[in-house]
Amino acid sequence: MRAVCWWGKGDVRVLDVPDPEILNPHDAIVRVTLTAICGSDLHLFDGVVPTMLRGDILGHEFMGEIVEVGSEVKRLKVGDRVIVPFPIACGRCWFCQNKLWSLCDNTNPNAWMVEAITGYAGSGIYGYSHMYGGYAGGQAEYARVVFADTNAVKIPAGIPDEKVLFLTDILPTGYMAAENCDIRPGDTVAVWGCGPVGLFAIASARLLGAERILAIDRIPERLALAQEQWGAEPLNYEDVDDPFDDIKQRTGGRGPDKCIDAVGMEGHGHTADAIYDRVKQALRVQFDRAHSLRQALHACRKGGTVSIPGVYAGLIDKVPFGTAFAKGLTLKMGQTHVHNYTGPLLARIEKGEIDPSVIITHRVGLDDAPEMYEIFRDKEEDCIKVVMKP
Amino acid sequence: MDTNVAHAERWLSVIAGSALTAYGLKRRSAPGFLIGALGAALVWRGATGFCPVYGAAGFSTAEDDDGRPVSVPYGRGIQVEKTVTINASPESLYQFWRNFENLPRFMENLESVEVIDAKRSRWVADGPAGMDADWEAEIINEIPNELIGWRSVEGSRISNAGSVHFTPASGGRGTEVKVVLRYDPPGGKLGAVISRMFGEDPDWQVHEDLRRLKMLIETGEIATIQDQPSGRN
Ligand SMILES: NC(=O)c1ccc[n+]([C@@H]2O[C@H](COP(=O)([O-])OP(=O)(O)OC[C@H]3O[C@@H](n4cnc5c(N)ncnc54)[C@H](O)[C@@H]3O)[C@@H](O)[C@H]2O)c1
Ligand SMILES: [Zn+2]
Ligand SMILES: [Zn+2]
C-alpha cells in the first residue's frame, strides 16, 4: 500500500509499504477513506519530537471502512464505517473505566520511555513517535486499529466523511478545552491560537454559551474565519504593542473569565536538561513558543480558568506560576479524552449545530503529502486544514 | 556478623522468609504475628545460615521495620522489588500466578516453565544463541490469594528466589502485585544466561514484565507493534 512516511526533519515521503495485518485478537484493519494532517504532526515534521524513526508511518486523524477484524472483536464487523480516536484506549484499565481514555495504562508498548520523563505514562497514539508506542499511523491506504471495539466509532451512512473526520481529534480537543472552562452565562473566553484546535475551541465556547470570545492569532485568514463562523472578536497580536493591555481594555479592566491556550509547544526529551535545551533552542529559532501560556496566565481574570489543549512537554522557562497562584487560577490541560465526545459531538453535527468541514482549505491525495506538510507548516495558500483521500 | 557463611541458601531463605514476615506484620493479629515470626525465623536462618558455602564475600544483612532485607551481598546478590496495580481480584491473580506455566507469557526472557508437582517446577530461561539454562524451583511458602514464595532447589546451577504478594488496592482499583526477585549471578556462560534472563537492567526488566502481566490480565493481550508495516520494510 501507499503510506506517508517520516524520513527525517522536514522530509516526508510517500512510499510503498506492506499492508498492515492483525497482530492482536482485538485488532481490526481499516481501509482509510479520509485522513488529515494535524498541527501535532508539524512537530514531528519539524523534528522536535524524539524517538521518530526513518520510515515511520504518520497520521493520527483517520477514518474508513473495516475490512478485517481480529478473533476477539465483537461489536464491529467488516463493512462498518468508522472514525478512529487518536488516543489508543484499552477500555478495561482503571483510567479507561473512569473515562480518562488518553491516560490508558495498557496501550503503549514503550511506556517506559514516557515514564522516564513524566513518572507515569499515558496511552499510545497512532503515528506519533516510538515514545507514544510507535504505532503505524493512518496517513496510508490501510491502518491497523487496536482494541477496535473501544477505538473505532461507527458512523451512520449519509453523512459525508469531511463532516465527521475531525471527531478523531481536533473537534473533541477544541470541545474539551471549552468544557474545561466551565463556561457560565456572561463569560468572556479568550482563545490563543486560531489553528484547527483554537477554531474548534471557539466554536465550542459558542455552543457552550460564552457571551464574548476573543480570538488571538497573527494569521489574518484564521482570525477572519473565527469571526465569520462563530462571531469571535479578532485580535491580531502583531498589530498591538502588548496584547495584555489590549485584552485588559477590551474586558473592562477585568480580564477574560476563561482563557484557552490552543498554541502549544512540544519539546520532548529523555532527561530534564535535554528538554530544557530543546526548549531554549525552540525559543531561539522561532517565536517564543511558551509565550501564549505566559500571556494566558497573565491576562486571565482573578479566580478564572486557564485551559490548555496546546501540547506542552517538558520544563518551560519562566512560566509565571506565582501569578497563577496569586490570582487563584484553575488550570486544566492534557491529551483529549476523545472517546467521551464522539457521541455527543456526532449528534451535534447531525443536528447541524456545527459543521467541522468549514475549516478544510486543502483536499488532496496521499501523494501530495510532502508538499502539503510544507504548505500547512508555512501557512501558505491560506492553509488551515489539509485532508487527504488515499 | 559471620562473613564466612555462604549467602546463596541464606538469601533464598531471606526472600521466602520476608514474604511471610511482611505478611504477618501487615496483619497485626495473633496468627499474623505467628506467621511473621515464622518468616522472621526463616530470615534469621537466611541471615545466619547453615548453607553450602558458595563464595563467601562480605555480606551485611540489615532489616528495616517490616522485616525486609535492605542490603544485598556486596557485589553479588541482586534483588529487585517492583509493584504494579492490576484491575483484577487477588484471587484471580493468585490463581494465574500459581500456575507457573503462565509466567513465560509475560516474563520476556523466560522460555518455559513446566509444573512437575504441587510444589516443584522446571524453569527454562532464554539464553543467548542456544545457551538455554534450566533449573528446578520449589514453592517454599504460600498463602492462598495472598502470597507465593519460591526458590531454586538446593544444588541448582542457577540460584534464585522470588515471592509475589497480592494486596487489595484502595478504592476498588483491583490488586497491588508486589514481586521480589533475587538471584546470584554466577560467572561464565551461566552468568550470561541468567543475566540475560533478568535483562541488562534487572529493575527495568521486572518492571516491564509486570507491565506485560497487567496488560495480559486486564485486556487479554499485550500491546505490540512487532511486524507492523513501515517505510523500512
Ligand atoms: N491536547 C490535545 O489532545 C491536542 C490534540 C490536537 C492538537 N493539539 C495541539 O494543539 C496545538 C494547536 O494545534 P493546531 O492543529 O491548531 O496547530 P496549528 O499549528 O495549525 O495552529 C497553531 C496556531 O497558533 C498560532 N500562534 C502561534 N503563536 C501564537 C501566539 N503567541 N499567540 C497566539 N497565537 C499563536 C499560529 O499562528 C497558528 O495559527 C498544537 O500544539 C497541537 O499539538 C493538542
Ligand atoms: Zn492531532
Ligand atoms: Zn485503558
XYZ file of C-alpha atoms in Angstrom, chain A residues 17-18 23-26 53-57 90 92-94 97 105-106 111-112 115 133-136 144 147, chain B residues 85 87 171-173 204 207-208 211 214-215 218-233:
54
model
C 4.998 -0.438 2.263
C 3.473 -3.807 3.231
C -1.351 -8.582 15.287
C -3.549 -8.983 18.356
C -7.026 -10.502 18.773
C -8.771 -7.154 19.437
C 12.499 6.502 13.177
C 13.065 6.888 9.472
C 10.191 5.110 7.727
C 7.556 5.519 10.484
C 4.057 5.856 9.017
C -7.872 -0.464 26.151
C -10.543 -2.048 30.660
C -7.988 -0.365 32.900
C -8.925 1.916 35.791
C -13.192 2.868 33.219
C -2.386 2.129 31.146
C -2.265 -0.667 28.599
C 5.516 3.373 28.120
C 8.857 3.294 29.925
C 7.778 7.284 32.358
C 4.037 3.428 21.207
C 5.455 3.587 17.694
C 2.117 2.617 16.124
C 1.884 2.945 12.339
C -4.432 -1.247 11.985
C -8.814 -2.607 20.630
C -1.698 -2.288 40.402
C -7.596 -4.204 37.846
C -10.859 2.367 46.085
C -11.733 -0.839 44.275
C -8.765 -0.490 41.955
C 13.692 -2.325 34.322
C 9.041 -3.563 35.800
C 8.348 -4.308 32.131
C 3.541 -4.213 32.859
C -1.067 -6.159 33.765
C -1.830 -5.847 30.045
C -6.672 -6.564 32.148
C -7.059 -6.780 28.372
C -6.215 -10.317 27.300
C -3.382 -9.187 25.064
C -0.003 -7.480 25.234
C 0.440 -4.255 23.271
C 2.778 -4.705 20.338
C 3.915 -3.102 17.115
C 6.057 -6.008 16.039
C 5.653 -6.871 12.334
C 3.611 -3.794 11.516
C 4.430 -2.035 8.233
C 6.834 0.879 7.898
C 8.909 2.517 5.208
C 11.791 0.396 6.475
C 10.347 -2.877 5.188
